[in-house]
mmCIF file of C-alpha atoms in Angstrom:
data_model
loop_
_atom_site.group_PDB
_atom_site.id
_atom_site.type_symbol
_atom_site.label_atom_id
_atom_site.label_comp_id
_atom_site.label_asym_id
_atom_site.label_seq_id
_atom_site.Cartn_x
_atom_site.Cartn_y
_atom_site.Cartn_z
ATOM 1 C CA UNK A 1 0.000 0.000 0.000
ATOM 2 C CA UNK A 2 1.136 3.426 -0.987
ATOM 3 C CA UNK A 3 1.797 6.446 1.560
ATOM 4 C CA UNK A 4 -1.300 7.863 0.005
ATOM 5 C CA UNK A 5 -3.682 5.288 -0.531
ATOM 6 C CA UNK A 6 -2.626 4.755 3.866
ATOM 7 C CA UNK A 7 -4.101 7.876 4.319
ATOM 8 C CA UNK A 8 -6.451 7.922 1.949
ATOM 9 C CA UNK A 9 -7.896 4.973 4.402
ATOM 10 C CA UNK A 10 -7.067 6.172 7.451
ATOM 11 C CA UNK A 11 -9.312 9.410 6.900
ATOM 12 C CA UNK A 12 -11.948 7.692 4.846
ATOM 13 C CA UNK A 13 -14.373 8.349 7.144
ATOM 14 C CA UNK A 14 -13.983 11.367 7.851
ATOM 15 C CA UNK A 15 -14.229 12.005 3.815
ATOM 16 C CA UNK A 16 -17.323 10.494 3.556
ATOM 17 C CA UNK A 17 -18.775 14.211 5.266
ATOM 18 C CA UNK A 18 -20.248 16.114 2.388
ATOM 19 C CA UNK A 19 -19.209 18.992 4.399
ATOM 20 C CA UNK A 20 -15.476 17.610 3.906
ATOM 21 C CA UNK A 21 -14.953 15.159 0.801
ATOM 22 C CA UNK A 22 -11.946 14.917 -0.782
ATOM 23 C CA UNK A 23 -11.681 18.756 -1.303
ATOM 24 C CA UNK A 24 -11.572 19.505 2.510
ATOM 25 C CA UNK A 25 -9.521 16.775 3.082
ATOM 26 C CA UNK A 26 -6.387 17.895 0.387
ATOM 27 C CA UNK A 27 -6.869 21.706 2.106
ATOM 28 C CA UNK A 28 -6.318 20.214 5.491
ATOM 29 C CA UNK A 29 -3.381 18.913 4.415
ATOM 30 C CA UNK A 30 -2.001 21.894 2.485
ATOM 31 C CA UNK A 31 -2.616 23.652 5.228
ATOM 32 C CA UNK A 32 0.345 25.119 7.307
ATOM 33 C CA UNK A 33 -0.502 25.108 11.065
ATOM 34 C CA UNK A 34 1.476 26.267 13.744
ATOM 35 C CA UNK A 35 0.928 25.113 17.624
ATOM 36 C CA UNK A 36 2.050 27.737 19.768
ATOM 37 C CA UNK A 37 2.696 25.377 22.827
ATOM 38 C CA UNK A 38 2.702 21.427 23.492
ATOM 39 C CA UNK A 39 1.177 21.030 27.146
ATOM 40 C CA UNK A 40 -2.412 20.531 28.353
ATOM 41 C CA UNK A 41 -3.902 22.260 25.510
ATOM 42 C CA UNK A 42 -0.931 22.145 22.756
ATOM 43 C CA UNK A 43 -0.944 18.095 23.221
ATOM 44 C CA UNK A 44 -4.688 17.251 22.290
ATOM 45 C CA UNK A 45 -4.840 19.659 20.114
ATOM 46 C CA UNK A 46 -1.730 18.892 18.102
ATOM 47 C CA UNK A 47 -3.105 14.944 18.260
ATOM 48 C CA UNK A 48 -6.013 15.471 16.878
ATOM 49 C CA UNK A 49 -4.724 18.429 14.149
ATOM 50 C CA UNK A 50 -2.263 15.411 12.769
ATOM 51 C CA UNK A 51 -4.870 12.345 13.295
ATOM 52 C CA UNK A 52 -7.848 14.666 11.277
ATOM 53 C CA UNK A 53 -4.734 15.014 7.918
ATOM 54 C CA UNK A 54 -2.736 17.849 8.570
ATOM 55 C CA UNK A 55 0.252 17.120 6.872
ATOM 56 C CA UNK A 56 2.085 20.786 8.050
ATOM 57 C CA UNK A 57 2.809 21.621 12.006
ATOM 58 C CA UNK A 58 5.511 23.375 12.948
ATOM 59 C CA UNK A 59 4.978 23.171 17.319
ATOM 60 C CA UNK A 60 6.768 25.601 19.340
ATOM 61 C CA UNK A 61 7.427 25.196 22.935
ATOM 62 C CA UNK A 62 10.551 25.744 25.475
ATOM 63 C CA UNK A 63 9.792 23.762 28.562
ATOM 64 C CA UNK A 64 10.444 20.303 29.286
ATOM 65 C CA UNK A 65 7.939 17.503 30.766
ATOM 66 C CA UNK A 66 7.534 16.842 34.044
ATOM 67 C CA UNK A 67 5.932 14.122 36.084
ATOM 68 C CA UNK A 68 3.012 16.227 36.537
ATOM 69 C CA UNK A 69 2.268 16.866 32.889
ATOM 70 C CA UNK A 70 1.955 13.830 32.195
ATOM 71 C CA UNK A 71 -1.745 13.153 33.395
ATOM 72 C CA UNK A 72 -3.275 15.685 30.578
ATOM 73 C CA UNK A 73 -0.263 15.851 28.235
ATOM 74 C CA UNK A 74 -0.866 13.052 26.682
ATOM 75 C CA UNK A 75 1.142 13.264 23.506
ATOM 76 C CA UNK A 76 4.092 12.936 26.202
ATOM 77 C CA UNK A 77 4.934 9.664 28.352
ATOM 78 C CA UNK A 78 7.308 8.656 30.745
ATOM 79 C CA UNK A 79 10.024 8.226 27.987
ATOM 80 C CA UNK A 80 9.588 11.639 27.504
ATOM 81 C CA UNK A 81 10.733 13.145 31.531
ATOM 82 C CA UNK A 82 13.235 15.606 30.686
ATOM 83 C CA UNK A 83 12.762 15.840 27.276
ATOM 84 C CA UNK A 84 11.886 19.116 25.385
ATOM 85 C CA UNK A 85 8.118 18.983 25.170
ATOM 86 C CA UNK A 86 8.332 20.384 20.831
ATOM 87 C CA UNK A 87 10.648 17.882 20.242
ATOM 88 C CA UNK A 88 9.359 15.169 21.759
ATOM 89 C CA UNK A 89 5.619 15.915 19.814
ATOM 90 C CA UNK A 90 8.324 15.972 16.632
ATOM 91 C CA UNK A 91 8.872 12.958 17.595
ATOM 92 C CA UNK A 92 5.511 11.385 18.589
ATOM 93 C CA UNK A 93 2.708 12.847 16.041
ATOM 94 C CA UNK A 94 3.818 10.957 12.675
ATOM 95 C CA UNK A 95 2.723 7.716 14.510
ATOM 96 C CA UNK A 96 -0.905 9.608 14.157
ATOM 97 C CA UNK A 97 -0.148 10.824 10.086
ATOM 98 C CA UNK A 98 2.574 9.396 8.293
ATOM 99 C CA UNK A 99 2.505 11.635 6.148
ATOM 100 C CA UNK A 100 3.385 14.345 8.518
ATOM 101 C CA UNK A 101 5.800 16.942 8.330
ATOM 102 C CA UNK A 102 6.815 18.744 11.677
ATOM 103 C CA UNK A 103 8.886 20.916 12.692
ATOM 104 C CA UNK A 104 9.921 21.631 16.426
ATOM 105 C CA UNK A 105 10.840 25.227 17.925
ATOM 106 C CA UNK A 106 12.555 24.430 21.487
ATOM 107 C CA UNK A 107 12.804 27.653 22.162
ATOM 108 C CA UNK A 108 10.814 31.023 23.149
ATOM 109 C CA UNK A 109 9.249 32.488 20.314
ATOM 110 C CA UNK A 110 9.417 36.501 20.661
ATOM 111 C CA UNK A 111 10.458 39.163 18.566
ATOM 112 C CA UNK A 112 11.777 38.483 14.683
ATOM 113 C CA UNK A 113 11.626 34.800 15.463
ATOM 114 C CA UNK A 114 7.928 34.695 16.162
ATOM 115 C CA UNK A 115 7.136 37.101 13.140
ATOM 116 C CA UNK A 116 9.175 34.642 11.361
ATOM 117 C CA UNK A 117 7.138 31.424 12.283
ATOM 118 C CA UNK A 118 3.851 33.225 12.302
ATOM 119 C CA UNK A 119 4.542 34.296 8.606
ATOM 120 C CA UNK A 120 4.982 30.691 7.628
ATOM 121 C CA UNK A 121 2.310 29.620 8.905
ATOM 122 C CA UNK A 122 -1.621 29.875 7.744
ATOM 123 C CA UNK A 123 -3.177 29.385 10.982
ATOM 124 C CA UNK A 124 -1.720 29.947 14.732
ATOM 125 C CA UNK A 125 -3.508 27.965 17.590
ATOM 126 C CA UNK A 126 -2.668 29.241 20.971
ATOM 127 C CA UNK A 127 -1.896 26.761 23.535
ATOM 128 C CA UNK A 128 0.471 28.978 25.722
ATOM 129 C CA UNK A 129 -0.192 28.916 29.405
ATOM 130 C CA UNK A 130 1.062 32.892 30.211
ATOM 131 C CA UNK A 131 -0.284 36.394 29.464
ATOM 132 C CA UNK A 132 3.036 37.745 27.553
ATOM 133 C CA UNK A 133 3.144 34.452 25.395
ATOM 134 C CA UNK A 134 -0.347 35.719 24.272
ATOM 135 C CA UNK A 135 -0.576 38.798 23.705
ATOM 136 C CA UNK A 136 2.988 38.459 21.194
ATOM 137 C CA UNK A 137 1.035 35.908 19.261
ATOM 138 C CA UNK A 138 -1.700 38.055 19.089
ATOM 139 C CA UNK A 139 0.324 40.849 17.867
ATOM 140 C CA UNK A 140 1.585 39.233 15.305
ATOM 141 C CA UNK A 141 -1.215 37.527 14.152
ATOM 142 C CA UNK A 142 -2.505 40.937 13.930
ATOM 143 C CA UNK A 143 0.182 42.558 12.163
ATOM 144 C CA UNK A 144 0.416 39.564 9.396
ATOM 145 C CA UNK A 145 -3.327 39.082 9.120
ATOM 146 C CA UNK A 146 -2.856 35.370 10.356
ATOM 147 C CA UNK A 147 -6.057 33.448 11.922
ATOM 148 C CA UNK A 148 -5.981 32.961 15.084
ATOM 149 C CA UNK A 149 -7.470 30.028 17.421
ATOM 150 C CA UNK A 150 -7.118 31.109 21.273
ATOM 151 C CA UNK A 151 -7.995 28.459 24.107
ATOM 152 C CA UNK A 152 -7.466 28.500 27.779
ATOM 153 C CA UNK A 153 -8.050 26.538 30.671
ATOM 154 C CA UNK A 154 -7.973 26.624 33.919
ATOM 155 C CA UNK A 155 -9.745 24.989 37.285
ATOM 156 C CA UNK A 156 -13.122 23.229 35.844
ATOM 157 C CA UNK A 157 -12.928 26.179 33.410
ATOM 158 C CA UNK A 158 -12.422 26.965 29.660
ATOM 159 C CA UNK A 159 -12.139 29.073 26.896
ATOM 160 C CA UNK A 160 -12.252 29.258 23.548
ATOM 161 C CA UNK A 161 -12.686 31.497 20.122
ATOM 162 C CA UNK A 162 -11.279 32.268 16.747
ATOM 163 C CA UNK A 163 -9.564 35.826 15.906
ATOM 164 C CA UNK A 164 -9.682 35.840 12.083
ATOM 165 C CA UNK A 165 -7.215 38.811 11.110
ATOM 166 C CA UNK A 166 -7.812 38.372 7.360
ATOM 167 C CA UNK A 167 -11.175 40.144 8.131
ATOM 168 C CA UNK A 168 -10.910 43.628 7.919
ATOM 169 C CA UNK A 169 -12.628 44.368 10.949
ATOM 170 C CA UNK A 170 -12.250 41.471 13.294
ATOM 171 C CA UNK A 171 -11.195 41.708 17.145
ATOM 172 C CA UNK A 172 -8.285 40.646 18.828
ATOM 173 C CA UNK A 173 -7.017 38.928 21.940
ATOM 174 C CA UNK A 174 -6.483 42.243 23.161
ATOM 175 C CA UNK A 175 -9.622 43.447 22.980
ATOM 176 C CA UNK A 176 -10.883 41.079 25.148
ATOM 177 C CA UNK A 177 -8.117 40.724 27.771
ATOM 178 C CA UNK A 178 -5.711 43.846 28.966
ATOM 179 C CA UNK A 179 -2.169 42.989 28.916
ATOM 180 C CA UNK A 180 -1.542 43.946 32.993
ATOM 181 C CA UNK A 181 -5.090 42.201 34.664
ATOM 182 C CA UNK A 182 -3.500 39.501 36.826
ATOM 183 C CA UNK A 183 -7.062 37.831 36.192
ATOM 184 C CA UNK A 184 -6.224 37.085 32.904
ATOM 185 C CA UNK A 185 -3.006 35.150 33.933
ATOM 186 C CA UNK A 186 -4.091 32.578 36.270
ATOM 187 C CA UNK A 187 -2.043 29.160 35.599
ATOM 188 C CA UNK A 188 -2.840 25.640 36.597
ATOM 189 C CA UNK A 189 0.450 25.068 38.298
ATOM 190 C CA UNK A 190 -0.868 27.744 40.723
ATOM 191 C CA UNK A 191 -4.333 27.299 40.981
ATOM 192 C CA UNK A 192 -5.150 23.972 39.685
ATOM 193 C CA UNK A 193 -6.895 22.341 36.659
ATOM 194 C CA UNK A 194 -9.425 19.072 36.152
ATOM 195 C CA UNK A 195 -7.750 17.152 33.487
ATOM 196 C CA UNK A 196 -10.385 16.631 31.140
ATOM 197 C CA UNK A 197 -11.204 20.140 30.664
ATOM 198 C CA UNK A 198 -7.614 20.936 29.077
ATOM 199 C CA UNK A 199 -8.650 18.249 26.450
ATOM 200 C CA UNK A 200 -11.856 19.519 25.624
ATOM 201 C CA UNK A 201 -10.436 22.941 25.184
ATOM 202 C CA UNK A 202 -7.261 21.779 22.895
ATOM 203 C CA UNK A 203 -9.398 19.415 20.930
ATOM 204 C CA UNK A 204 -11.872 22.152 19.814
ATOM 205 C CA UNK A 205 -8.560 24.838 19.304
ATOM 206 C CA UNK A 206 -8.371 21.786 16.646
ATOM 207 C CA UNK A 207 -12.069 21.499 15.048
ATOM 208 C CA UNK A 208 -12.079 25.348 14.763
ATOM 209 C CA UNK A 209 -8.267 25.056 13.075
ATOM 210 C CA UNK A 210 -9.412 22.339 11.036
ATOM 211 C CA UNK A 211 -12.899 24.347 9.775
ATOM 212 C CA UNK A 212 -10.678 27.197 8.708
ATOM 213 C CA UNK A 213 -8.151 25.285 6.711
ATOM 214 C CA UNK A 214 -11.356 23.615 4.739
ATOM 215 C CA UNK A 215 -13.510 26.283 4.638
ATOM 216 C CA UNK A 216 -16.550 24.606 6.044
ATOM 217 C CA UNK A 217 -19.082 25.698 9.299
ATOM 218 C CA UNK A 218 -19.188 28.415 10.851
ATOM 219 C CA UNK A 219 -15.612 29.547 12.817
ATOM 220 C CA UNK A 220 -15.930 30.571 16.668
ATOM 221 C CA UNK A 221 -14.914 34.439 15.578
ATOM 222 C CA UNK A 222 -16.817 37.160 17.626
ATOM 223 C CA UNK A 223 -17.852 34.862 20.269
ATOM 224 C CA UNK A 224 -16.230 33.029 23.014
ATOM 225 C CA UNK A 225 -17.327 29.967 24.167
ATOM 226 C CA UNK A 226 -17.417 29.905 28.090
ATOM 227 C CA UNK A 227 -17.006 26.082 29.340
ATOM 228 C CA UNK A 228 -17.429 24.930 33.130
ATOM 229 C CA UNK A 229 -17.711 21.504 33.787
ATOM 230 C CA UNK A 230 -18.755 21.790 37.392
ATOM 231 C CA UNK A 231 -22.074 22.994 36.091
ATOM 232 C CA UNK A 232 -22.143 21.178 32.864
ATOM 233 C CA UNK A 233 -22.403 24.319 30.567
ATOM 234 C CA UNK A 234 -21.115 25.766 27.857
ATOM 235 C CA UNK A 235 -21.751 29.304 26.975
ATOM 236 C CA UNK A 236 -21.446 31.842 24.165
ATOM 237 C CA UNK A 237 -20.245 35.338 24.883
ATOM 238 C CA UNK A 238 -20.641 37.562 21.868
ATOM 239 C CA UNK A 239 -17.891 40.775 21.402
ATOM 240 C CA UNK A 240 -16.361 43.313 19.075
ATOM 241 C CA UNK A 241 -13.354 45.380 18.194
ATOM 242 C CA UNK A 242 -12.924 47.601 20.742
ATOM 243 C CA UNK A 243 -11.938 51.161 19.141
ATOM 244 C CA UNK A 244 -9.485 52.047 21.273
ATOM 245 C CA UNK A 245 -7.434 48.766 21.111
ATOM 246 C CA UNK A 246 -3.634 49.197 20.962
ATOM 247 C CA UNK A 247 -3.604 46.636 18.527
ATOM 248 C CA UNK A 248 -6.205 46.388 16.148
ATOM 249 C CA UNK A 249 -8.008 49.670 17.084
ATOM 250 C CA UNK A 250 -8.126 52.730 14.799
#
């Protein structure tokens, strides 16, 4: 059996959507993705991006696992302790798509390096677990007109929506969350984080990624979806540019 008549099978089900076909399925795979982090979110997310056809990911991501990653980092075992957490997804995810090309970033991505890798790419998913992380993506997403899929969890709590920059007047990360509101930066080491809800949040970072490389459904842009699985709810909150936004304002 060929290398593409293997994945021609593999995804054959997912083909069968009339949504998808074979058309949705070769964009998916043309499609460039980068995976701004490869931890709670950045690991499910990256899984199911290379299991749904994506044959481009470049994952960026300078921390190494840990024991206590490795309960809802699942791309990452205990071969992987001590290992750079980009690398070792480099290493993992063709097991999921053979046909996969990655490319790990062990490093901090800021300044000409993340312009760089953002301008490569043709859709940025952020996974990052810290306020400056996000607000550089978002910047230049912003500044290269680059899609944009944000997620974050924390507690029994998640988030999710889709900053699409190639719109003329779409928002930005910024104008939902200011770049000094210590709110905005709460992190599971400190305050703690229910496993499954870091899947749920990566894995639909990775339907709304997918949607936008094949052009089908409606994309998660203007709203963000509010998840909390103590109560068993998931919410919409609907927004807009905000005028006076440092970023995308005018």
């Amino acid at each position: 059996m060929t290398l593409a008549s293997l994945i021609e099978e593999r995804l054959s089900r997912q083909t069968l959507l009339a949504e998808l076909g074979p058309e949705g399925r070769d964009r998916i795979a043309r499609t460039h993705f980068l995976v701004v982090g490869a931890g709670g979110l950045g690991s499910p997310a990256l899984m199911y991006l290379a299991a749904s056809g994506a044959c481009r990911i470049t994952v960026a991501d300078p921390d190494t696992v840990s024991t206590s990653n490795l309960s809802r980092q699942l791309i990452h075992g205990d071969d992987a302790l001590g290992m750079n957490k980009a690398l070792n997804a480099s290493r993992t995810l063709p097991r999921l798509n053979p046909a996969l090309d990655v490319r790990a970033i062990p490093f901090v991505l800021e300044g000409e390096r993340l312009l760089e890798a953002v301008r490569e790419a043709d859709i940025v998913l952020d996974c990052s677990d810290n306020l400056k992380t996000r607000h550089a993506v978002n910047a230049a997403c912003a500044k290269l007109r680059k899609p944009l899929v944000f997620g974050s969890a924390v507690r029994f709590s998640g988030q999710v929506t889709v900053f699409d920059m190639r719109e003329d007047e779409s928002p930005c990360y910024r104008c939902l969350f200011e770049e000094d509101d210590p709110a905005n930066d709460l992190k599971a080491a400190a305050v703690g984080v229910f496993t499954p809800v870091t899947g749920i949040v990566g894995v639909l970072q990775a339907t709304e990624a997918l949607k936008l490389a094949a052009g089908v459904g409606e994309p998660l842009t203007r709203r963000l979806l509010m998840i909390d699985l103590l109560r068993a709810t998931f919410d919409i909150v609907r927004y807009k540019r905000r005028k006076s936004c440092p970023v995308c304002g005018h």
